Every structure is written in C-alpha cells, then in structure tokens.
Amino acid sequence: MTYTYKKNIEMMMRAARVVPNGVYGHLGPAEGCMIPMSAYPFFVSKAKGSEMWDVDGNRFIDYMCGYGPNILGYGDPEVDAAAVAQMKKANCTTLCADIMVDFAELLTDTVKKDWAFFCKNGGDVTSLAVLVARFYTGKPKIVFVDGYYHGVAPWTQRPDSPGTLEDDCKNRFQVRWNDVEQVRQLFEEHGKEIACFIATPYMHGNFLDNELPAEGYWKQIRELCTKHEIILIIDDIRCGFRLDTSGSDHYFGIEADLITFCKALANGYPVSALCGKEFLKGAVASIPYTGSYWLQGIPFAAGIATLNKLKATDSVGYMKEMGERLGAGLTKTAKELNVPLHVSGAPSMFYLRIADPLGNFLLHQEWIAECVKRGAFLTNHHNHFTNMSLTPELVDETITIASEAMDIMVKNHPEIFR
Amino acid sequence: MALSERTQAFVNLYAGIGVLEKYLELDESAKELAKQHNVAIRFKVKGGPDGVVDIKNGACKVYPYEEGVKTNVVLYFDSCDKFNRLVAGENVMPIPTKGILKVLTLLAKPDQWFNVLTGDMAALMRKKEFDNDDEKKRSVTLAFYAMTLGAVVLGNEDPIAQWAMRATADGEVSLGIKDVAYSTIVKSGGKNGKFTAVLEKSQNPRSIMEFADIDTAGGVINGTLDAMTAVSTGRLETKGHMLMLDSFNKIAAILPRYLS
C-alpha cells in the first residue's frame, strides 16, 4: 500500500493561487526535484524527532531534516523549552536581548573563533563574508569552486540567472574542486586582484557524487591564501556541526579566516552566524549590515540549548554511525539486486545515486519516488542528513522500505536488470 | 535588458522563419501554396546570420549557408536591423545579389506568396482567440517548435544565454506536449560546445520536460502561466538531469523578448 496525497494536492492548488510557485524555493516541488510530483507530499502538518506527517496523515522518516536545520530532532524538548523561556522574557525588542552575548561567547568558544556576527539565513552571512574580505583586502575578486552553492544573492549567480546583471558576476574566478595546482597558478597570476577563496568543506553539490578533499588539499589552500593575502572563507552552512562541533575547518585540520554557520545552529530556529579571526573584526564592524529580526532573542536561546546539547555527547560520532548504518544497508540491498548504487560524502550527510548509462537519473528518481510513497523521505538531487533523534530502529525500517522500493524499481526494468 | 539586434536577427531567421518547416507539415493550405514554388533563398545579413530557406515540394528546411550550397536567390542585408525590420513586416528591400526577378515574386508586395506564407504563420502563432480546437493546437504546436528553435539559437548566439548553454551537460534534452508534439535540444562539445535542434522526439534523453496539454504549453510559452507554477500543479512534468532543464529554463525565460 502506497501513500496518496489528496489533501496535499488541494492545499497546493490553494497555494498556487496566492503564492508564487505554490511553494517556492528548495522546499517546493520544482526546486525540490519532486519527481514525479505524484509521489511526493507538499505540506507537513506535524513533525517530531526524525519523523513528519503530511496533511493527509502520511508518516515519513525524514532524511532531509528541513535541508539541514533539524540536527537534534524536530521539536527537541530542551531547545523548545529554552526558546519558550526566552519568549516570555524578550524577543524582538528595541534594545538587543542580553542573551546575544551569551550565545556569542558560547559559539566563538565552540568554533574557536574570535567574534560572531548574527543574521538569519545562510545567504546573509556568505554575503557578509565576501563584503568583509573585499573591504579588508581592498581587492575585488572572488574565487569559487565548480559546483558551488553559497546562496542566491546576485554575486553567487551567473548572468543567465533571472534578475542578475552581467556586472554582478564580473569579479570572479572559478576553479576545479581538489585541484590545488590550478589554484596555485590562479593566485600567482591574479593574487593581487583576489579578495577571497570561498568553498564548502567538501564538494556536496547536487546531481553529482559528493567528494571529500584530497589528502593535504585544505592545508595547501590555507598556505596559498596566507601567502597571497587572500581571505579563506569556509561556507559551513550545510556541514556545520555534523562533521565537527568545532567547525569543519578544524575537522580538516586548518583554520579559516571566516566561517559561516546557519542550518543546524539552533535546531530550526532562525539564526545564522559569521565567525572570524581577530584581524577581521574591525572590517566587519565597519560594514553597514543589519536586519529587522537579526537580534531576536528566541533563536539565540535555542542556539545555546542546541550547542550545549550537541557538545554534551559524541553527537558527531552518533550521526556518522547512523549514516553508516543506513549506507551499509542500502549498499547490501543494491548489491543483491545488482543495482549500481553509489553512496558518497560524509556518512552524516550521505548522497545517493544509482548510476545509469545515460546519466539521466531516471532510475534513481524512480527508486526515490517509490521510497517516498512508502514513508522514507529521501531526495534524488541533494545530499541527505542524519540527526541525533534518529534511532537504529528507524534506520532499519528505512532500509526495509528502501529495499522494497528498489526491488520494485528493478522489476519495472527487466530490460536493464536481467 | 536591451535586446541585441544581432541575436534578434538569428532568432528571426532560424526560429521565426525556421518554424516554417513545421508550419508546412501542419497546414495543408500552406503546404499547397509552397508546393508551387521550389526555391532556395539565401539570407546574408552583415554582422548576423547567413542562412538558407530551402523550400522544395511543399517542405521547408532552414540551415546555415555553406560554400557550395545551391541557391536561387541571395538577399543581402547591410545590417541586422534592416533584416529584423523586414521580418517585422516593415517595407524594407534588401539588396538582391542573385535572382532579382524571383525576389520580386517573393517580397515586393505583401500579397506575394512568401510574404503570405510567413505572414499567415506569424498570425496563427500570435493568435489569442481561436475558431476551434484544431486551430489552437496548430498555433500552440508551432509556438512550441519556435520555442525549441529559439532556445537553441539563443544558447548559441546570445551572450547571456551562452552562459546557460555552456553550463548544460552534453546530451539530449527532450521537450514535449503530451501526445501532440516533441522536440530535442542536443548539447555537444562540453563547456565550449553548442546546441542543435531536432524537431523530433528524443530516443536517449538525459532530461525530459513535457507539458500535460495544449493549454498548459500555450500558457507557459506565451507567458500567461509561469513554468514553476505549472510544475507545482502537475501540469508540466520534468525529470532526469534537472540541471540541464534549469539551464534550458533560463534561456526560455529570455526567449519571449525575441519571439514576440
């Protein structure tokens, strides 16, 4: 028996009348690559731990975790209690809530940086990081890595993106991931123009197998940035606190000049942070940058509770263990069914892909759709996430669902899987 | 964004006039008219396209001119603007360098057969109110093929759309109106590659975009329905290598400026 989505569809029809795209952005059917649409729900009515229920009452074990924010479990009682307590004290007020200082002290101590600047979304802080780098160095250009994603601001886009101007994209270079020599050559030729090198800790782009850094990659990039007075920005918005509670730069044995956090920082409460080294504190202080809700008290309280809970146990180790358990189970099934399943990336942020001769993802999309229709919420384009509320029992249930789904996909294609 | 006269000229020739190929297949009276005139017309536009509109036995092909291709008529335009004005219906006479007498039977007056053919086709494609479902189907189908041809032209020639073309992975993008019409955009040559249009269904697609029906296709193509909403409401199915479709959509977003 597979799920049906009558109320979801009705809700989407209502939404489409009054909201662009019905649901816009990465949670929507288009950018969220819900393929085919008929396999997916669109609206959640409640969520707890690692599970969510859609408006039709269908239950899902959720491996997207809100695309990352859910790191302790939906509705974590300690985080929610801290948020409620702060709500009763002060939230969006004329003066900054005092709890910001507590959060900044805890965060800078946790990620071993000298200061923290809070905003709301990932794009707020990646944009700020670039402003800081340009202001401090007096240089204009940004170095991106192929397959990058640092938000949706014009400086991150190509000129073909609607609303972006060619001028927005002029000050940039792009290099291959894991190619130190290309970076070395670029820096030697253009180092005097380059303000910053911005990259995620490893390549976790969409529609491609995720790739960890080669041995010594980050150490060499760090040295090159220092030599050419280029600011090294680690975009830790997606990986942050899932590889290392001290930040992913430390996980890979280096120290970034600037590092950005968002998603998992407060277990779903809206706050992002740019953290940096002392020598950049004056630069960031000089930049006019603010927002109506950036100093809200509630997310700071949630962030404190989240970080304290993550640090109280081997959270990173546990999320890795759950990812490895799932990856092993899926790989075993795939091997039995002779399906070329690739599992890549960090186990706590695993990426799945069924290889096919044309590279068109159709088999993979079919398998994922069968999983979703049976209650395992996976995606076909993006890395997944584990979280602290995931249990071995839920993982095993997921393996059972995904194995059944894979078997169905295989039986649908006798021409391929003989 | 300012329109590029050069890009407009390429779109006009290879998409605007290029869709004659399908018009003659879809419209019997147009086909009968074309059957009476076997002619290969070379449009040579300074700083722009240099292509051949080859009409033979009631069928039409439009392709870039190459040395050795036989033509009956050569029309030289000393600017893209002049060519674009001709296509827009203005009274512009190109410089005929071959087939002067034939030119007079093609373009000299509005009621001459080539003008009638292209004029009727353009009117059908621009029509908003239809006499019957068949007319609507022919109109939207032609607009769909023009979209395919136009996207390919923009991807190859327009400085902004080239970003999207270069970012597109090699392989075939299949476009379609369910059970009505299909076309394929082929990307080859990697980051320095190009697009090619094939007005047939792809047999080996890497990505697929299919409108559920004529109304959806018409709405998205003429801009009254945005593609994302069509996806969200299940009227536009997309699957496969979605980054290829993302690039196509970026080009398709520019196209109405040139194909109006």
XYZ file of C-alpha atoms in Angstrom:
678
model
C 0.000 0.000 0.000
C 1.496 3.316 -1.035
C 0.594 6.812 0.039
C -1.920 9.105 -1.630
C -1.973 12.867 -1.316
C -5.489 14.190 -1.831
C -5.262 16.961 0.775
C -1.723 17.848 -0.236
C -2.883 18.434 -3.790
C -5.872 20.501 -2.663
C -3.574 22.592 -0.498
C -1.135 23.071 -3.371
C -3.932 24.272 -5.631
C -4.871 26.834 -2.986
C -1.245 27.826 -2.528
C -0.611 28.232 -6.249
C -3.324 30.877 -6.403
C -1.724 33.138 -3.819
C 1.943 32.122 -3.549
C 4.451 32.128 -6.415
C 5.067 28.523 -7.451
C 2.710 27.319 -4.714
C 5.748 26.599 -2.596
C 8.832 28.441 -3.852
C 12.480 27.666 -3.311
C 14.080 24.405 -2.282
C 11.076 23.166 -0.302
C 8.859 23.438 -3.371
C 8.133 20.752 -5.928
C 10.166 22.385 -8.689
C 13.438 23.216 -6.955
C 12.925 20.315 -4.564
C 13.004 17.979 -7.582
C 9.866 16.108 -6.542
C 9.880 13.646 -9.423
C 7.254 12.580 -10.236
C 5.098 15.047 -8.355
C 2.508 12.359 -7.695
C 4.939 10.521 -5.385
C 5.510 13.425 -3.020
C 3.649 15.293 -0.306
C 3.903 19.099 -0.233
C 2.780 20.168 3.225
C 3.619 18.987 6.719
C 1.068 19.075 9.499
C 3.371 17.962 12.336
C 6.898 16.750 12.941
C 8.670 15.135 15.860
C 12.161 13.720 16.157
C 13.076 12.168 12.811
C 9.505 11.816 11.624
C 7.000 14.078 9.928
C 3.339 13.713 8.974
C 1.844 15.371 5.935
C -1.601 16.946 5.713
C -3.056 13.611 4.561
C -1.720 11.951 7.699
C 1.041 10.015 5.926
C 4.065 9.358 8.138
C 7.633 9.795 6.845
C 11.060 9.069 8.264
C 12.734 12.272 7.154
C 16.316 12.279 5.896
C 16.255 15.871 4.696
C 15.889 17.371 8.176
C 14.468 20.588 6.753
C 17.523 20.576 4.442
C 19.790 20.533 7.477
C 18.420 22.533 10.428
C 16.982 19.528 12.233
C 20.075 18.222 14.000
C 18.664 17.201 17.396
C 15.223 16.116 16.237
C 12.114 18.071 15.367
C 10.597 19.618 18.486
C 13.547 18.876 20.738
C 12.156 19.483 24.253
C 15.224 21.191 25.675
C 15.636 23.561 22.761
C 11.933 24.366 22.644
C 11.875 24.967 26.414
C 14.782 27.401 26.118
C 13.006 29.184 23.259
C 9.749 29.433 25.214
C 11.544 30.751 28.274
C 13.221 33.452 26.206
C 9.926 34.287 24.513
C 8.460 35.092 27.906
C 11.403 37.365 28.685
C 12.156 39.281 25.479
C 12.297 38.577 21.785
C 12.258 41.335 19.185
C 12.915 44.452 21.221
C 14.265 47.993 20.901
C 17.498 47.041 22.583
C 19.368 43.852 21.884
C 18.396 40.927 24.105
C 21.183 40.240 26.605
C 21.206 36.592 25.618
C 23.038 37.507 22.385
C 26.228 37.948 24.386
C 25.853 34.530 25.991
C 25.328 32.961 22.583
C 28.258 34.786 21.006
C 30.554 33.690 23.838
C 29.414 30.084 23.568
C 29.620 29.982 19.774
C 33.059 31.596 19.484
C 34.363 29.277 22.174
C 32.836 26.260 20.411
C 34.135 27.027 16.945
C 37.407 28.585 18.103
C 36.932 31.984 16.540
C 37.243 35.494 17.967
C 33.904 37.034 17.119
C 30.418 36.223 15.863
C 28.033 38.340 13.779
C 24.437 37.099 13.700
C 21.945 37.247 10.862
C 19.071 34.996 9.806
C 19.895 32.921 6.726
C 22.936 31.375 5.166
C 22.970 33.826 2.296
C 23.085 36.743 4.755
C 26.384 35.575 6.177
C 28.059 34.364 2.988
C 27.309 37.795 1.506
C 28.730 39.472 4.603
C 31.835 37.304 4.442
C 32.528 38.482 0.897
C 31.943 42.115 1.881
C 34.401 41.732 4.753
C 37.024 40.107 2.525
C 36.720 42.807 -0.136
C 36.802 45.646 2.375
C 39.729 44.261 4.325
C 41.885 43.359 1.323
C 40.811 46.185 -0.952
C 40.610 43.609 -3.736
C 37.522 42.791 -5.811
C 37.570 39.201 -6.979
C 36.068 36.046 -5.530
C 37.275 32.512 -6.244
C 34.541 29.879 -6.430
C 34.858 26.138 -6.823
C 32.948 24.262 -9.557
C 29.583 23.038 -8.293
C 29.478 25.666 -5.556
C 26.402 26.915 -3.756
C 26.646 29.900 -1.426
C 23.077 31.190 -1.575
C 21.093 33.095 -4.142
C 22.441 36.653 -3.953
C 23.479 38.113 -7.324
C 27.200 37.717 -6.565
C 26.663 33.940 -6.345
C 24.783 33.682 -9.639
C 25.646 33.560 -13.300
C 24.460 36.290 -15.700
C 21.823 33.913 -17.076
C 20.018 33.865 -13.734
C 16.857 35.973 -13.982
C 17.391 39.348 -12.340
C 21.168 39.056 -12.217
C 23.276 41.507 -14.196
C 26.471 40.689 -16.033
C 28.157 43.304 -13.865
C 27.152 41.339 -10.749
C 29.252 38.430 -11.972
C 32.341 40.160 -13.269
C 34.591 39.846 -10.251
C 35.006 36.123 -10.128
C 37.166 33.161 -10.953
C 36.127 29.537 -10.821
C 38.392 26.575 -10.142
C 38.013 22.806 -10.088
C 37.461 21.054 -6.770
C 40.543 19.337 -5.368
C 42.838 20.941 -7.940
C 45.483 22.733 -5.878
C 47.729 23.383 -8.849
C 45.014 25.321 -10.632
C 44.513 27.452 -7.530
C 48.260 27.980 -7.194
C 48.529 29.165 -10.781
C 45.477 31.408 -10.461
C 46.795 33.011 -7.289
C 50.214 33.596 -8.836
C 48.683 35.283 -11.865
C 45.837 37.160 -10.209
C 46.556 37.144 -6.464
C 46.647 40.923 -6.364
C 43.027 41.061 -7.533
C 41.612 38.257 -5.397
C 39.882 39.097 -2.121
C 38.759 35.641 -1.079
C 38.561 31.934 -1.757
C 35.157 30.632 -0.703
C 34.268 26.950 -0.586
C 32.308 24.373 1.325
C 34.423 21.961 3.395
C 33.898 19.286 0.787
C 32.082 19.135 -2.534
C 28.466 18.433 -1.693
C 26.902 19.810 -4.864
C 23.674 18.476 -6.325
C 23.340 15.829 -9.048
C 26.889 14.631 -8.567
C 28.647 12.223 -6.274
C 29.899 14.167 -3.294
C 33.653 14.355 -2.964
C 35.829 14.762 0.101
C 39.035 16.829 -0.060
C 42.151 15.054 -1.254
C 44.904 14.466 1.270
C 46.563 17.793 2.046
C 44.123 19.840 -0.052
C 42.968 22.214 2.642
C 46.426 22.608 4.162
C 47.789 23.716 0.794
C 44.847 26.018 0.103
C 45.353 27.593 3.529
C 49.029 28.181 2.792
C 48.295 29.678 -0.613
C 45.666 32.032 0.806
C 48.063 33.213 3.502
C 50.901 33.696 1.026
C 48.786 35.794 -1.339
C 46.855 37.669 1.377
C 43.572 36.158 0.283
C 40.824 35.603 2.861
C 39.868 31.949 3.245
C 36.124 31.599 3.770
C 34.691 28.210 4.702
C 30.978 28.006 3.987
C 29.927 25.619 6.742
C 26.235 26.303 6.420
C 25.365 22.778 5.333
C 28.115 20.778 7.059
C 28.355 22.827 10.229
C 28.164 20.722 13.442
C 27.712 17.473 11.504
C 31.426 16.885 10.865
C 32.889 18.584 13.923
C 31.300 20.733 16.613
C 34.359 22.985 16.341
C 33.579 23.714 12.709
C 34.532 21.850 9.577
C 37.749 23.816 9.110
C 39.086 22.151 12.228
C 37.782 18.776 11.062
C 40.039 19.110 8.023
C 42.966 20.417 10.078
C 43.034 24.083 9.166
C 41.723 27.379 10.425
C 39.545 29.503 8.160
C 39.721 33.283 8.392
C 35.945 33.451 8.152
C 33.396 30.677 8.599
C 29.648 30.756 8.102
C 27.034 28.807 10.049
C 23.292 28.537 9.757
C 21.158 25.418 9.312
C 21.978 23.287 12.379
C 22.985 26.219 14.578
C 19.720 26.427 16.516
C 17.855 23.249 15.542
C 15.416 25.071 13.283
C 15.164 28.441 14.992
C 16.176 31.198 12.582
C 19.720 32.381 13.142
C 22.925 32.357 11.129
C 26.405 33.479 12.075
C 29.588 34.701 10.515
C 32.522 33.914 12.768
C 36.024 35.180 12.193
C 39.503 35.863 13.379
C 40.503 38.932 15.347
C 42.228 40.715 12.479
C 38.906 40.931 10.577
C 36.837 42.248 13.493
C 37.442 45.897 12.587
C 36.486 45.253 8.993
C 33.180 43.599 9.808
C 32.407 46.348 12.322
C 32.818 48.952 9.586
C 30.270 47.458 7.222
C 26.670 48.721 7.408
C 24.762 45.476 7.652
C 21.605 44.814 9.648
C 18.108 43.368 9.541
C 14.837 43.754 11.410
C 14.977 40.356 13.094
C 18.672 39.613 13.263
C 18.940 40.218 17.014
C 15.853 38.305 18.089
C 16.277 36.662 21.494
C 14.426 33.387 20.869
C 16.829 31.936 18.278
C 19.792 32.847 20.486
C 18.283 30.875 23.367
C 17.587 27.970 21.022
C 21.139 28.171 19.703
C 22.610 27.983 23.197
C 20.489 24.941 24.034
C 21.405 23.299 20.736
C 25.143 23.800 21.043
C 25.172 22.677 24.666
C 23.270 19.520 23.815
C 25.487 18.736 20.818
C 28.615 19.198 22.918
C 27.327 17.126 25.807
C 27.616 13.878 23.849
C 29.528 12.495 20.896
C 26.907 13.927 18.578
C 29.101 13.910 15.502
C 30.035 10.282 16.090
C 26.406 9.257 16.554
C 25.179 10.963 13.383
C 28.049 9.378 11.478
C 27.157 5.963 12.895
C 23.522 6.294 11.801
C 24.597 7.382 8.323
C 26.987 4.441 8.043
C 24.297 2.010 9.204
C 21.896 3.270 6.546
C 24.543 3.366 3.836
C 25.611 -0.203 4.600
C 22.032 -1.460 4.499
C 21.256 0.237 1.201
C 24.524 -0.914 -0.339
C 23.799 -4.533 0.696
C 20.381 -4.463 -0.958
C 21.761 -2.819 -4.078
C 24.438 -5.458 -4.373
C 21.877 -8.251 -4.038
C 19.730 -6.683 -6.737
C 22.698 -5.830 -8.946
C 21.871 -2.131 -8.792
C 24.848 0.246 -9.196
C 24.143 2.402 -6.145
C 26.794 4.966 -5.224
C 26.880 6.302 -1.673
C 29.176 9.308 -1.268
C 30.019 12.214 1.007
C 30.230 12.224 4.795
C 28.015 9.481 6.316
C 26.022 12.052 8.304
C 25.358 13.868 5.025
C 25.210 10.952 2.613
C 24.476 11.416 -1.081
C 22.861 8.614 -3.092
C 22.925 7.959 -6.814
C 22.009 4.960 -8.923
C 24.335 5.066 -11.906
C 22.811 4.616 -15.329
C 24.337 4.544 -18.785
C 22.884 7.870 -19.947
C 23.469 9.745 -16.707
C 19.857 10.855 -16.690
C 18.929 9.916 -13.112
C 15.654 8.328 -14.248
C 16.205 5.010 -12.452
C 17.376 6.832 -9.382
C 14.378 9.154 -9.417
C 12.079 6.172 -9.795
C 13.621 4.423 -6.808
C 13.484 7.518 -4.601
C 9.847 8.099 -5.577
C 8.982 4.528 -4.519
C 10.750 5.171 -1.197
C 8.808 8.366 -0.560
C 5.467 6.730 -1.396
C 6.237 4.175 1.322
C 7.329 6.625 4.017
C 11.093 7.085 3.644
C 11.597 10.733 2.714
C 14.727 10.887 0.574
C 15.570 13.141 -2.371
C 17.055 12.436 -5.770
C 19.229 15.516 -6.196
C 20.693 16.588 -2.883
C 22.691 15.152 -0.008
C 20.713 13.870 2.958
C 21.135 14.452 6.680
C 21.094 12.299 9.774
C 20.244 13.762 13.168
C 20.510 12.946 16.854
C 16.945 11.661 17.198
C 17.421 9.001 14.549
C 17.436 5.529 16.087
C 18.823 2.230 14.794
C 15.219 1.006 14.604
C 14.200 3.913 12.348
C 17.259 3.368 10.177
C 16.457 -0.331 9.838
C 12.848 0.477 8.975
C 14.175 2.827 6.295
C 16.377 0.079 4.886
C 13.359 -2.225 4.681
C 11.304 0.430 2.854
C 14.138 1.399 0.524
C 14.898 -2.241 -0.267
C 11.285 -2.937 -1.170
C 11.280 0.216 -3.302
C 14.470 -0.818 -5.054
C 13.062 -4.269 -5.753
C 10.010 -2.662 -7.379
C 12.199 -0.376 -9.467
C 14.265 -3.371 -10.604
C 11.157 -5.363 -11.533
C 9.898 -2.386 -13.544
C 13.004 -2.617 -15.712
C 13.657 -6.191 -16.802
C 15.381 -4.786 -19.872
C 18.135 -3.435 -17.599
C 18.176 -5.763 -14.582
C 18.088 -9.223 -16.134
C 17.859 44.117 -20.642
C 18.492 45.727 -24.022
C 17.755 43.492 -26.965
C 20.645 42.623 -29.228
C 19.951 43.304 -32.910
C 22.344 40.532 -33.833
C 20.652 37.989 -31.561
C 17.267 39.137 -32.880
C 18.415 38.524 -36.445
C 19.495 34.968 -35.632
C 16.225 34.276 -33.839
C 14.236 35.757 -36.691
C 15.920 33.584 -39.292
C 16.356 30.264 -37.544
C 13.360 30.303 -35.192
C 10.922 32.817 -36.690
C 11.318 31.679 -40.289
C 12.792 28.310 -39.282
C 9.473 27.141 -37.922
C 8.136 27.197 -41.496
C 9.356 23.608 -41.615
C 6.660 22.557 -39.174
C 4.072 25.020 -40.464
C 4.153 23.368 -43.858
C 3.681 19.986 -42.196
C 0.776 21.169 -40.063
C -1.129 23.370 -42.501
C -2.366 21.779 -45.715
C -3.195 25.036 -47.494
C 0.247 26.431 -46.703
C 1.806 23.260 -47.981
C -0.172 23.514 -51.219
C 0.959 27.097 -51.666
C 4.592 26.195 -51.025
C 4.430 23.274 -53.466
C 4.113 25.751 -56.301
C 7.429 27.399 -55.514
C 10.635 25.429 -55.259
C 13.234 27.943 -54.207
C 16.356 28.191 -52.026
C 16.718 31.696 -50.633
C 19.929 32.767 -49.004
C 19.576 35.485 -46.376
C 23.002 37.027 -45.958
C 22.965 39.520 -43.109
C 26.034 41.632 -42.431
C 27.195 41.021 -38.871
C 24.456 38.424 -38.408
C 23.167 35.153 -39.764
C 23.894 33.782 -43.210
C 21.337 31.066 -43.829
C 19.241 29.345 -46.428
C 15.475 28.910 -46.509
C 15.079 25.922 -48.776
C 11.526 25.256 -49.984
C 11.056 22.162 -52.096
C 7.989 20.072 -52.916
C 5.966 21.755 -50.194
C 8.540 21.161 -47.458
C 10.967 23.619 -45.923
C 14.387 23.435 -44.307
C 16.286 26.366 -42.843
C 20.000 25.906 -42.282
C 23.264 27.899 -42.200
C 24.756 28.652 -45.606
C 27.880 26.722 -46.521
C 30.125 27.045 -49.531
C 28.715 25.015 -52.386
C 25.076 25.120 -51.328
C 22.957 25.938 -54.384
C 20.568 28.865 -54.032
C 18.229 30.604 -56.467
C 18.069 33.866 -54.613
C 20.590 35.717 -52.483
C 19.327 38.599 -50.398
C 21.959 40.789 -48.815
C 21.161 42.936 -45.797
C 23.721 45.531 -44.804
C 22.661 45.374 -41.159
C 20.862 43.118 -38.711
C 18.452 45.947 -38.061
C 17.375 46.011 -41.709
C 16.766 42.273 -41.733
C 14.839 42.471 -38.473
C 12.660 45.245 -39.848
C 11.852 43.151 -42.892
C 10.835 40.235 -40.686
C 8.743 42.603 -38.576
C 6.787 43.478 -41.709
C 8.280 46.859 -42.498
C 8.753 47.908 -46.081
C 12.441 47.141 -46.339
C 14.020 45.975 -49.570
C 17.232 44.001 -49.254
C 19.864 44.105 -51.949
C 19.274 41.128 -54.223
C 22.597 39.847 -55.470
C 21.132 36.834 -57.214
C 17.691 36.018 -58.602
C 16.423 39.571 -58.917
C 13.283 38.570 -60.774
C 12.460 35.911 -58.228
C 12.823 38.453 -55.445
C 10.074 40.484 -56.987
C 7.761 37.483 -56.785
C 8.806 36.790 -53.187
C 8.924 40.033 -51.286
C 7.986 43.008 -53.421
C 4.362 43.145 -52.278
C 2.558 41.931 -49.172
C 0.366 39.574 -51.146
C 3.209 37.659 -52.763
C 3.439 34.037 -51.822
C 6.426 34.085 -49.433
C 5.007 37.051 -47.544
C 1.626 35.345 -47.406
C 3.179 32.163 -46.075
C 5.243 33.794 -43.346
C 2.531 36.325 -42.558
C -0.156 33.679 -42.104
C 2.169 31.595 -39.958
C 3.042 34.540 -37.722
C -0.635 35.470 -37.407
C -1.513 31.909 -36.402
C 1.229 31.811 -33.788
C 0.217 35.184 -32.329
C -3.475 34.387 -32.195
C -5.075 34.507 -28.727
C -8.688 33.658 -29.561
C -9.272 30.565 -31.671
C -12.035 29.494 -34.001
C -11.697 25.860 -32.966
C -9.507 23.393 -31.054
C -7.606 22.367 -34.149
C -6.537 25.912 -34.811
C -5.441 26.316 -31.204
C -3.493 23.082 -31.401
C -1.674 24.187 -34.573
C -0.917 27.594 -33.087
C 0.484 26.247 -29.815
C 2.369 23.463 -31.573
C 4.085 25.981 -33.836
C 4.909 28.168 -30.850
C 6.361 25.094 -29.139
C 8.654 24.361 -32.089
C 9.597 28.032 -32.311
C 10.496 27.887 -28.621
C 12.795 24.929 -29.256
C 14.453 26.591 -32.248
C 14.671 29.909 -30.443
C 16.266 28.387 -27.358
C 18.896 26.734 -29.496
C 19.628 29.969 -31.357
C 19.856 31.964 -28.141
C 22.070 29.353 -26.498
C 24.483 29.531 -29.398
C 24.363 33.229 -30.186
C 23.175 35.333 -27.250
C 25.903 36.400 -24.794
C 23.702 35.838 -21.737
C 22.085 32.604 -22.884
C 25.514 31.248 -23.783
C 26.230 31.027 -20.048
C 23.373 28.582 -19.701
C 24.284 26.672 -22.850
C 27.885 26.225 -21.700
C 26.718 25.055 -18.280
C 24.470 22.419 -19.830
C 25.843 18.900 -19.696
C 26.322 17.112 -23.004
C 23.336 15.032 -24.051
C 19.732 15.370 -25.141
C 17.002 17.478 -23.570
C 13.605 16.147 -24.588
C 10.760 18.654 -24.822
C 7.175 17.761 -25.495
C 3.472 18.427 -25.404
C 1.985 15.105 -24.348
C 0.771 13.109 -27.359
C 0.969 16.203 -29.592
C 4.492 17.350 -30.372
C 8.063 16.591 -29.371
C 11.461 18.117 -29.974
C 15.021 17.646 -28.796
C 17.818 20.009 -27.913
C 21.184 18.314 -28.259
C 24.132 19.759 -26.358
C 27.553 18.665 -27.517
C 31.146 19.791 -27.105
C 31.257 20.431 -23.364
C 31.864 23.928 -21.994
C 32.831 25.260 -25.417
C 30.088 23.363 -27.178
C 26.820 24.203 -28.868
C 23.146 23.359 -29.114
C 21.448 21.669 -32.036
C 17.688 21.454 -32.514
C 15.991 18.278 -33.693
C 12.256 18.664 -34.162
C 11.582 15.046 -33.226
C 11.242 13.049 -30.025
C 14.496 12.168 -28.280
C 15.292 8.468 -28.059
C 18.014 8.894 -25.431
C 17.088 11.849 -23.257
C 19.112 12.922 -20.249
C 16.335 15.249 -19.190
C 12.671 15.478 -20.049
C 10.158 18.317 -19.930
C 6.623 17.558 -21.033
C 3.547 19.769 -20.952
C 0.405 17.895 -19.928
C -1.743 19.506 -22.618
C -2.052 22.243 -25.210
C -3.437 24.805 -22.759
C -0.503 24.391 -20.391
C 2.018 24.576 -23.209
C 0.312 27.646 -24.637
C 0.146 29.342 -21.246
C 3.804 28.777 -20.426
C 5.041 29.690 -23.893
C 3.038 32.896 -24.159
C 3.878 33.876 -20.593
C 0.423 33.754 -19.009
C 1.406 30.724 -16.884
C 4.812 30.519 -15.265
C 6.697 27.268 -15.650
C 7.337 26.751 -11.930
C 3.652 27.012 -11.113
C 2.914 24.573 -13.913
C 5.417 22.162 -12.349
C 3.981 22.681 -8.878
C 0.477 21.936 -10.060
C 1.453 18.870 -12.046
C 0.780 20.343 -15.473
C 4.400 20.321 -16.514
C 6.349 17.145 -15.881
C 10.093 17.425 -15.508
C 12.508 14.606 -14.810
C 16.017 13.375 -15.396
C 19.084 15.603 -15.226
C 17.359 18.636 -13.779
C 20.364 20.945 -14.076
C 20.050 20.637 -17.863
C 16.431 21.747 -17.625
C 17.419 24.540 -15.286
C 19.721 25.881 -17.981
C 17.030 25.478 -20.621
C 14.558 27.377 -18.441
C 16.998 30.240 -18.055
C 17.190 30.532 -21.821
C 13.450 30.087 -22.216
C 12.964 32.996 -19.816
C 14.853 35.295 -22.194
C 13.212 33.981 -25.344
C 9.872 35.872 -25.248
C 11.781 39.154 -25.636
C 12.938 37.972 -29.034
C 9.977 35.881 -30.153
C 7.156 38.319 -29.560
